Coordinates of C-alpha atoms in Angstrom, one line a residue:
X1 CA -10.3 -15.2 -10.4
X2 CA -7.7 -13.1 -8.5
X3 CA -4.0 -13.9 -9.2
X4 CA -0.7 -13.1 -7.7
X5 CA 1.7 -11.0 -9.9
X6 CA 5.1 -8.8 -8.7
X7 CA 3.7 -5.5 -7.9
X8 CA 1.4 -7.7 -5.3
X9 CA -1.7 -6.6 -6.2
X10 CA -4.6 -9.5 -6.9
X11 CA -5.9 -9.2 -10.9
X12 CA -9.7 -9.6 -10.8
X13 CA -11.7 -10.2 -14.2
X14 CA -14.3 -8.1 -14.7
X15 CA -15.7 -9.7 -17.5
X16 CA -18.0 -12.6 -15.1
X17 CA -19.9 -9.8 -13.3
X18 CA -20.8 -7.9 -16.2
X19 CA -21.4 -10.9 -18.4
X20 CA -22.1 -13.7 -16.4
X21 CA -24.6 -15.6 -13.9
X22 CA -25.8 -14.4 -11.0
X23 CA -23.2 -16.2 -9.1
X24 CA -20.4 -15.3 -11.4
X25 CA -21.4 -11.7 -10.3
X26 CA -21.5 -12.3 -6.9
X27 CA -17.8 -14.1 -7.0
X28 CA -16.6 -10.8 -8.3
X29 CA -17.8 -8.8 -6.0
X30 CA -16.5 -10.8 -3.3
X31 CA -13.3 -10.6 -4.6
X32 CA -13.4 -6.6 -4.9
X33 CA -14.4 -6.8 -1.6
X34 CA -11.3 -8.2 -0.4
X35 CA -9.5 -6.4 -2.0
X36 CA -10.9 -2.9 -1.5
X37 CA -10.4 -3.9 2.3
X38 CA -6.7 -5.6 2.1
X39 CA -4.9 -2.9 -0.2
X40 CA -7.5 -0.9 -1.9
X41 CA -5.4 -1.3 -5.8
X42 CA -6.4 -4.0 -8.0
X43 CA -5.9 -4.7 -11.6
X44 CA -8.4 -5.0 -13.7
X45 CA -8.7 -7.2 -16.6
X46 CA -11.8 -8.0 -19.1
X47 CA -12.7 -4.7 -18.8
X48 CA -13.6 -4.2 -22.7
X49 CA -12.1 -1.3 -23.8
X50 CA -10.2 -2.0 -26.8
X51 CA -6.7 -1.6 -27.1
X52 CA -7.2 0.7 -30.3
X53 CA -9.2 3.4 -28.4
X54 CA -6.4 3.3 -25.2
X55 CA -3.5 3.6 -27.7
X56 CA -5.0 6.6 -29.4
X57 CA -5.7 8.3 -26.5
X58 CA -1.9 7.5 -25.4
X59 CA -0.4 8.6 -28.7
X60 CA -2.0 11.9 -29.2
X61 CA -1.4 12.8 -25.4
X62 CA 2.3 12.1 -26.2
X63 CA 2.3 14.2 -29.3
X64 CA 1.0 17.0 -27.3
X65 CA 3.7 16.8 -24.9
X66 CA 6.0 16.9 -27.9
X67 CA 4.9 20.2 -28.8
X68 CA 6.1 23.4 -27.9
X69 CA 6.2 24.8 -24.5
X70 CA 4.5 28.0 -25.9
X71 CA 2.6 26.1 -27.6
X72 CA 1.2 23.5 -25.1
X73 CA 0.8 27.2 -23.1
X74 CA -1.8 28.2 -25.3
X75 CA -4.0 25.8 -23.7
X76 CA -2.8 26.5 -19.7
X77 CA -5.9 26.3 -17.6
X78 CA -7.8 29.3 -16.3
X79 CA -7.3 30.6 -12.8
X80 CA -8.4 28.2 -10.5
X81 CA -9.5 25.8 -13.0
X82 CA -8.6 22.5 -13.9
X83 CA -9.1 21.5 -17.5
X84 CA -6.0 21.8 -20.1
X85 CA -2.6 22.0 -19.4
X86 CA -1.0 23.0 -16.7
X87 CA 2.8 22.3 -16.5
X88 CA 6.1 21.4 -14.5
X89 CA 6.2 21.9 -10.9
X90 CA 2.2 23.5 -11.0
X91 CA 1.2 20.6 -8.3
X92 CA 1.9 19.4 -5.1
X93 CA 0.0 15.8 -4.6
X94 CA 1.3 16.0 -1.0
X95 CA -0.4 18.8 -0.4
X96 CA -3.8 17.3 -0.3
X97 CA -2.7 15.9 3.2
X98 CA -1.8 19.2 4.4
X99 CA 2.1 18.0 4.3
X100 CA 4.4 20.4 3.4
X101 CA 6.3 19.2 -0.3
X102 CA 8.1 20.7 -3.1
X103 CA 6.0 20.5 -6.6
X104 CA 6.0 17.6 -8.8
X105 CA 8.3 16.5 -11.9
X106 CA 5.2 16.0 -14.0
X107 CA 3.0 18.5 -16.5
X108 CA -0.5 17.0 -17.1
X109 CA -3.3 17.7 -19.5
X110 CA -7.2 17.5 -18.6
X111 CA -10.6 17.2 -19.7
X112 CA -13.7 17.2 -17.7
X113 CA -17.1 15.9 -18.6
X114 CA -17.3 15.1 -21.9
X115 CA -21.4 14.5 -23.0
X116 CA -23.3 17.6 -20.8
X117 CA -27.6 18.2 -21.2
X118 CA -28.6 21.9 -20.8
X119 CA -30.5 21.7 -17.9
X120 CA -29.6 23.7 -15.0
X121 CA -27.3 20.7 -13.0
X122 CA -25.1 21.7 -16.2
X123 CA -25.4 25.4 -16.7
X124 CA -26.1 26.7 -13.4
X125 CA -22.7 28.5 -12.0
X126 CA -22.1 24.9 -9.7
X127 CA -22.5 22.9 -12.7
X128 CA -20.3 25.0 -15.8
X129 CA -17.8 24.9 -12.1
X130 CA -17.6 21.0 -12.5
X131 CA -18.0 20.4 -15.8
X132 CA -16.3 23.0 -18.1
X133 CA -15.8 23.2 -21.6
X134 CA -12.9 20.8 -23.1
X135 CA -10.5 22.9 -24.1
X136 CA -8.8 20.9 -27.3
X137 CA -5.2 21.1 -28.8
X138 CA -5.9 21.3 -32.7
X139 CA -2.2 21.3 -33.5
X140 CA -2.5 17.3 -32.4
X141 CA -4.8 15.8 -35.3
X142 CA -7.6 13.5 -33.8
X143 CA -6.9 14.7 -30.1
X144 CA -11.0 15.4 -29.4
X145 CA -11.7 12.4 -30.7
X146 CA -9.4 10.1 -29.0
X147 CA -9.6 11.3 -26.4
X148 CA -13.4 11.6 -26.1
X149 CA -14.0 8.2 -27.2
X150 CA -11.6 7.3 -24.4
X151 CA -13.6 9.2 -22.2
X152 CA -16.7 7.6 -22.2
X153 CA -15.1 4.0 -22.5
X154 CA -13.7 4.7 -19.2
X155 CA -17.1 5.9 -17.6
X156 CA -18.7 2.7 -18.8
X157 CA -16.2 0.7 -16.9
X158 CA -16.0 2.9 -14.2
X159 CA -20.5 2.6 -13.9
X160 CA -20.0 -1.1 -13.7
X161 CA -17.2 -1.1 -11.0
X162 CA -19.8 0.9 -9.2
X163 CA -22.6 -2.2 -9.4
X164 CA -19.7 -4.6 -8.7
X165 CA -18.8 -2.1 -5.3
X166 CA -22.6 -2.1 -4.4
X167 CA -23.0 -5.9 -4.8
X168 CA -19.6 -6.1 -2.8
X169 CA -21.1 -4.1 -0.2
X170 CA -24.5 -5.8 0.2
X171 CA -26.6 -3.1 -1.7
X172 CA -28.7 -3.6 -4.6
X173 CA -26.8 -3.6 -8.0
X174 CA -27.7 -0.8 -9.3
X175 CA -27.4 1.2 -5.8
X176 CA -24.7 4.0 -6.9
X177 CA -26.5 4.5 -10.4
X178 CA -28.2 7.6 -9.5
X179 CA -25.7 8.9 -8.1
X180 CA -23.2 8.7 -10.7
X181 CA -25.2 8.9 -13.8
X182 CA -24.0 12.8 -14.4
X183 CA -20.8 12.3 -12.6
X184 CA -18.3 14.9 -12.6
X185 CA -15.4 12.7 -13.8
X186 CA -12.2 13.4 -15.8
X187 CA -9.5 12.5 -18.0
X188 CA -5.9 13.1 -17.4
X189 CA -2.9 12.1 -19.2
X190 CA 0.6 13.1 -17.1
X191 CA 3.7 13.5 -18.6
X192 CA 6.8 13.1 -16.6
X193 CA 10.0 14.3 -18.5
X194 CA 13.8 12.7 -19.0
X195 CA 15.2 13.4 -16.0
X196 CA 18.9 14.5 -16.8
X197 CA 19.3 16.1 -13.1
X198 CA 18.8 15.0 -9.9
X199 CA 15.4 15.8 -8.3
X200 CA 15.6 17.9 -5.7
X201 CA 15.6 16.7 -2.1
X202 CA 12.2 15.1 -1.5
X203 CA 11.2 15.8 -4.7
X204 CA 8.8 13.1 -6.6
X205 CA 7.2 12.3 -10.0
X206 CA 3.9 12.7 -7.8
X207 CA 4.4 12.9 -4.2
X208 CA 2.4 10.5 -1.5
X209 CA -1.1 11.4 -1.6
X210 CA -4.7 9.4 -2.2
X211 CA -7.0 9.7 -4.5
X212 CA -9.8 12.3 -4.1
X213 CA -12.9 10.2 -5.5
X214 CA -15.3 7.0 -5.6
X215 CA -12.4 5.1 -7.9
X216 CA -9.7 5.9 -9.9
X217 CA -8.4 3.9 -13.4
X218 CA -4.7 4.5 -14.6
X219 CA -3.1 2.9 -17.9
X220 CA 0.5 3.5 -17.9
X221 CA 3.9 3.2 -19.3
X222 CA 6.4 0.5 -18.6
X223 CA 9.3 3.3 -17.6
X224 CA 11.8 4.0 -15.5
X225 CA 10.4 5.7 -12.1
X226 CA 6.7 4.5 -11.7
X227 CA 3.5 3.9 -9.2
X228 CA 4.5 2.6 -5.8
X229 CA 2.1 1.5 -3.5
X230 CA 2.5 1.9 0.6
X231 CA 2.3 -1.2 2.2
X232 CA 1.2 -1.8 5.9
X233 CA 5.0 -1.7 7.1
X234 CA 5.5 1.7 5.3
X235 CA 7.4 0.1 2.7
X236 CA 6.7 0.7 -1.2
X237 CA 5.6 -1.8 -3.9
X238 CA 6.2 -1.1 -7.4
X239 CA 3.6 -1.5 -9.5
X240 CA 3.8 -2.6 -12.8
X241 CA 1.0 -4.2 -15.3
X242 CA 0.8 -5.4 -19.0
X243 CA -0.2 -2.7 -21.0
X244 CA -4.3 -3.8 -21.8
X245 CA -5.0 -3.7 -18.3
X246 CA -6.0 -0.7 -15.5
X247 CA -4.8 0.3 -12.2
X248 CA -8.0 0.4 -10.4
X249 CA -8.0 2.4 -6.6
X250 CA -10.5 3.2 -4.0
X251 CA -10.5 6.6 -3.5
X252 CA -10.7 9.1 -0.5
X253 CA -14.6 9.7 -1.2
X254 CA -15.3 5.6 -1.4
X255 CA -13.6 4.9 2.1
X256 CA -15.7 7.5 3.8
X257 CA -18.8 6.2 1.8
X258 CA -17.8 2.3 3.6
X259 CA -16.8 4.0 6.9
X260 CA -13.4 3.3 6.4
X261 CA -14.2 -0.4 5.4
X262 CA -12.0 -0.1 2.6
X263 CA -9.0 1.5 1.9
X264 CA -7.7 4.5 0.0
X265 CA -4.3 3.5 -0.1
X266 CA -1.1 6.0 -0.2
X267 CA 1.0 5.8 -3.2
X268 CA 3.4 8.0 -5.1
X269 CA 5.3 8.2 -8.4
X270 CA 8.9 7.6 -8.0
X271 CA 11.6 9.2 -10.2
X272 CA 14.1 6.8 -12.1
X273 CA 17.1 5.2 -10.2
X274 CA 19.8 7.0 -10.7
X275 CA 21.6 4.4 -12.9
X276 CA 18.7 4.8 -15.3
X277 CA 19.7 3.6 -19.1
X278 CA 18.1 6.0 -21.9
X279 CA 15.1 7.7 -21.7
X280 CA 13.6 8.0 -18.6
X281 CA 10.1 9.9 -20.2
X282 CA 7.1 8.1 -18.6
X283 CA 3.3 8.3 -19.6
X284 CA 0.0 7.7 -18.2
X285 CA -3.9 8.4 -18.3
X286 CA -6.0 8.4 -15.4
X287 CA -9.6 8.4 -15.1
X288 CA -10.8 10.2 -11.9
X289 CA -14.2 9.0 -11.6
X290 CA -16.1 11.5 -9.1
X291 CA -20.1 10.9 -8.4
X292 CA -22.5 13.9 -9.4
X293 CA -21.9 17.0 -7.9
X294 CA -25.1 16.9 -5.5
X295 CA -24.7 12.8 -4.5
X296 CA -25.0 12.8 -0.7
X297 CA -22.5 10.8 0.8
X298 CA -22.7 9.2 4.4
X299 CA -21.6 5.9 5.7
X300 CA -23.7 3.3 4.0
X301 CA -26.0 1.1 6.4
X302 CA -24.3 -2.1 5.5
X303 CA -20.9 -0.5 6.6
X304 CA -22.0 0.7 10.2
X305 CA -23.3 -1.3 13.4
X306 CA -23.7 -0.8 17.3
X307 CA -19.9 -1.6 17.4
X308 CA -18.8 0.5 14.5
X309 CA -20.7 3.8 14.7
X310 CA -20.3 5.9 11.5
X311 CA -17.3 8.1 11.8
X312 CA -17.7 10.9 8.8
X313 CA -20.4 14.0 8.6
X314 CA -22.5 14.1 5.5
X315 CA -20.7 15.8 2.4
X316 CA -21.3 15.6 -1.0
X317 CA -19.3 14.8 -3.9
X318 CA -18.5 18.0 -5.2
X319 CA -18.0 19.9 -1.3
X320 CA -15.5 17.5 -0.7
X321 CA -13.5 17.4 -4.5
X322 CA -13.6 21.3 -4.1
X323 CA -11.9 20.8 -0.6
X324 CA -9.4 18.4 -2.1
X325 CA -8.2 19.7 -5.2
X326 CA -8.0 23.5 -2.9
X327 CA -5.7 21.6 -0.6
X328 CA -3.4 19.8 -3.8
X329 CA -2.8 23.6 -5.8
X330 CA 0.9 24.7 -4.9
X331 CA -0.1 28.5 -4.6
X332 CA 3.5 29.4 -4.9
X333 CA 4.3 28.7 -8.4

């Protein structure tokens, strides 16, 4: 059952759809349903990952960002890649909606796929694109293994949002399955610094932007300077959850899938207020989830009508991540 809390968005169990009855299921979806359309954030409870495998993923991140800057350089992506570290002021959210912004106050760390066959969807040139190799910190005892269990505790919630989506959307359960059963999702913890300084003008922890994917899962710190959510009236709702459950969002990819039926919301990352007591240093993980590479994507059936024509092309998964993330790179810094 969905719940009111401050940051105003609805808390949905996830536990009865994956557990339960048929029914049970179906009251579930419903409920993502409304919520996908209303705001497009919800907060996900009874998701089963235990709190053991998210706090090790969140204490080794942090002990990574408390290494050395030359240090934490050693593992600075490739050109035009995406996995390992890449640091302050090497992103511009806003720039994914062609707005002109300054960079963000944040350094980040990512991994890509973590489990990859060796057949040619993952060694062709497209696929070793997608899905490089982890590149792992070994200053940062049991980084690899945090963070891969973390990994693929996050894809198994992530598959059955997907069933709870297509159920929501009057598909068969297992609709997306296929089409996410190699996906070309990733992990990545951000790191947004004390700020001693004032920001400069415009200048955000992560500036206004969506998401790029099908969905996208966030556990964060309780800090200073956190996720705000646009509301209809162009205001900004902070949002703020206990610390066992996700931040789930639709993403740019799931509103074209539902013809705009649901909602990939904008939201940001504010800095601390200015009267800020101690450390202002905030955390977070994020779980991009992005379908396989080759996963068609047009309006689904159930989303169009005589009276609501579908209003998106045919992509793919991968043709439009590749057009997102070359939008998001600041290519001044």
């Amino acid at each position: 059952m969905s719940q009111s809390i401050p940051s105003e968005i609805p808390v949905i169990d996830l536990r009865p759809f994956v557990e339960g009855d048929e029914a049970g299921s179906r009251a579930v979806a419903a409920e993502f349903d409304r919520a996908c359309r209303d705001l497009g954030f919800v907060v996900v409870v009874g998701h089963g990952v235990p709190q053991a495998v998210i706090e090790a993923a969140h204490r080794t991140s942090r002990a990574f960002f408390d290494l050395d800057l030359a240090v934490r350089e050693r593992y600075a992506a490739p050109p035009g890649g995406f996995v390992g570290y890449r640091g302050l002021g090497a992103e511009g959210l806003a720039y994914s909606l062609d707005q002109e912004s300054v960079p963000d106050l944040k350094e980040t760390y990512t991994v890509g796929r973590i489990d990859r066959g060796d057949d040619p969807y993952f060694t062709s040139p497209v696929g070793r694109m997608y899905m490089p190799d982890p590149i792992w910190p070994t200053e940062v005892p049991g980084f690899a293994d945090a963070w891969t269990e973390f990994y693929r505790a996050m894809d198994r919630v992530a598959t059955e949002l997907m069933r709870a989506f297509a159920v929501s959307l009057a598909l068969p359960r297992g609709y997306f399955d296929d089409k996410i059963d190699r996906s070309i999702s990733c992990v990545r913890a951000l790191n947004y610094p004390h700020q001693s300084s004032p920001a400069q003008p415009n200048q955000l922890r992560a500036g206004a932007h969506t998401d790029y994917g099908s969905l996208t899962l966030l556990s964060m710190d309780d800090a200073p300077g956190g996720l705000e959510v646009q509301r209809d009236d162009g205001s900004w709702a902070a949002v703020r959850v206990p610390p066992d459950a996700f931040v789930m969002n639709v993403g740019d990819l799931m509103a074209q899938w539902t013809n705009d039926h649901w909602r990939s919301t904008m939201h940001r990352v504010a800095n601390p207020p200015p009267d800020a007591q101690g450390s202002t240093r905030r955390q977070s993980l994020v779980f991009f989830h992005q379908p396989n590479y080759d996963a068609e994507v047009v309006p689904l059936p159930s989303c169009c009508g005589p009276d609501d024509p579908p209003k998106y092309a045919r992509t793919t998964s991968g043709e439009h991540l590749f057009m997102k993330m070359t939008k998001a790179k600041n290519l001044n810094v």
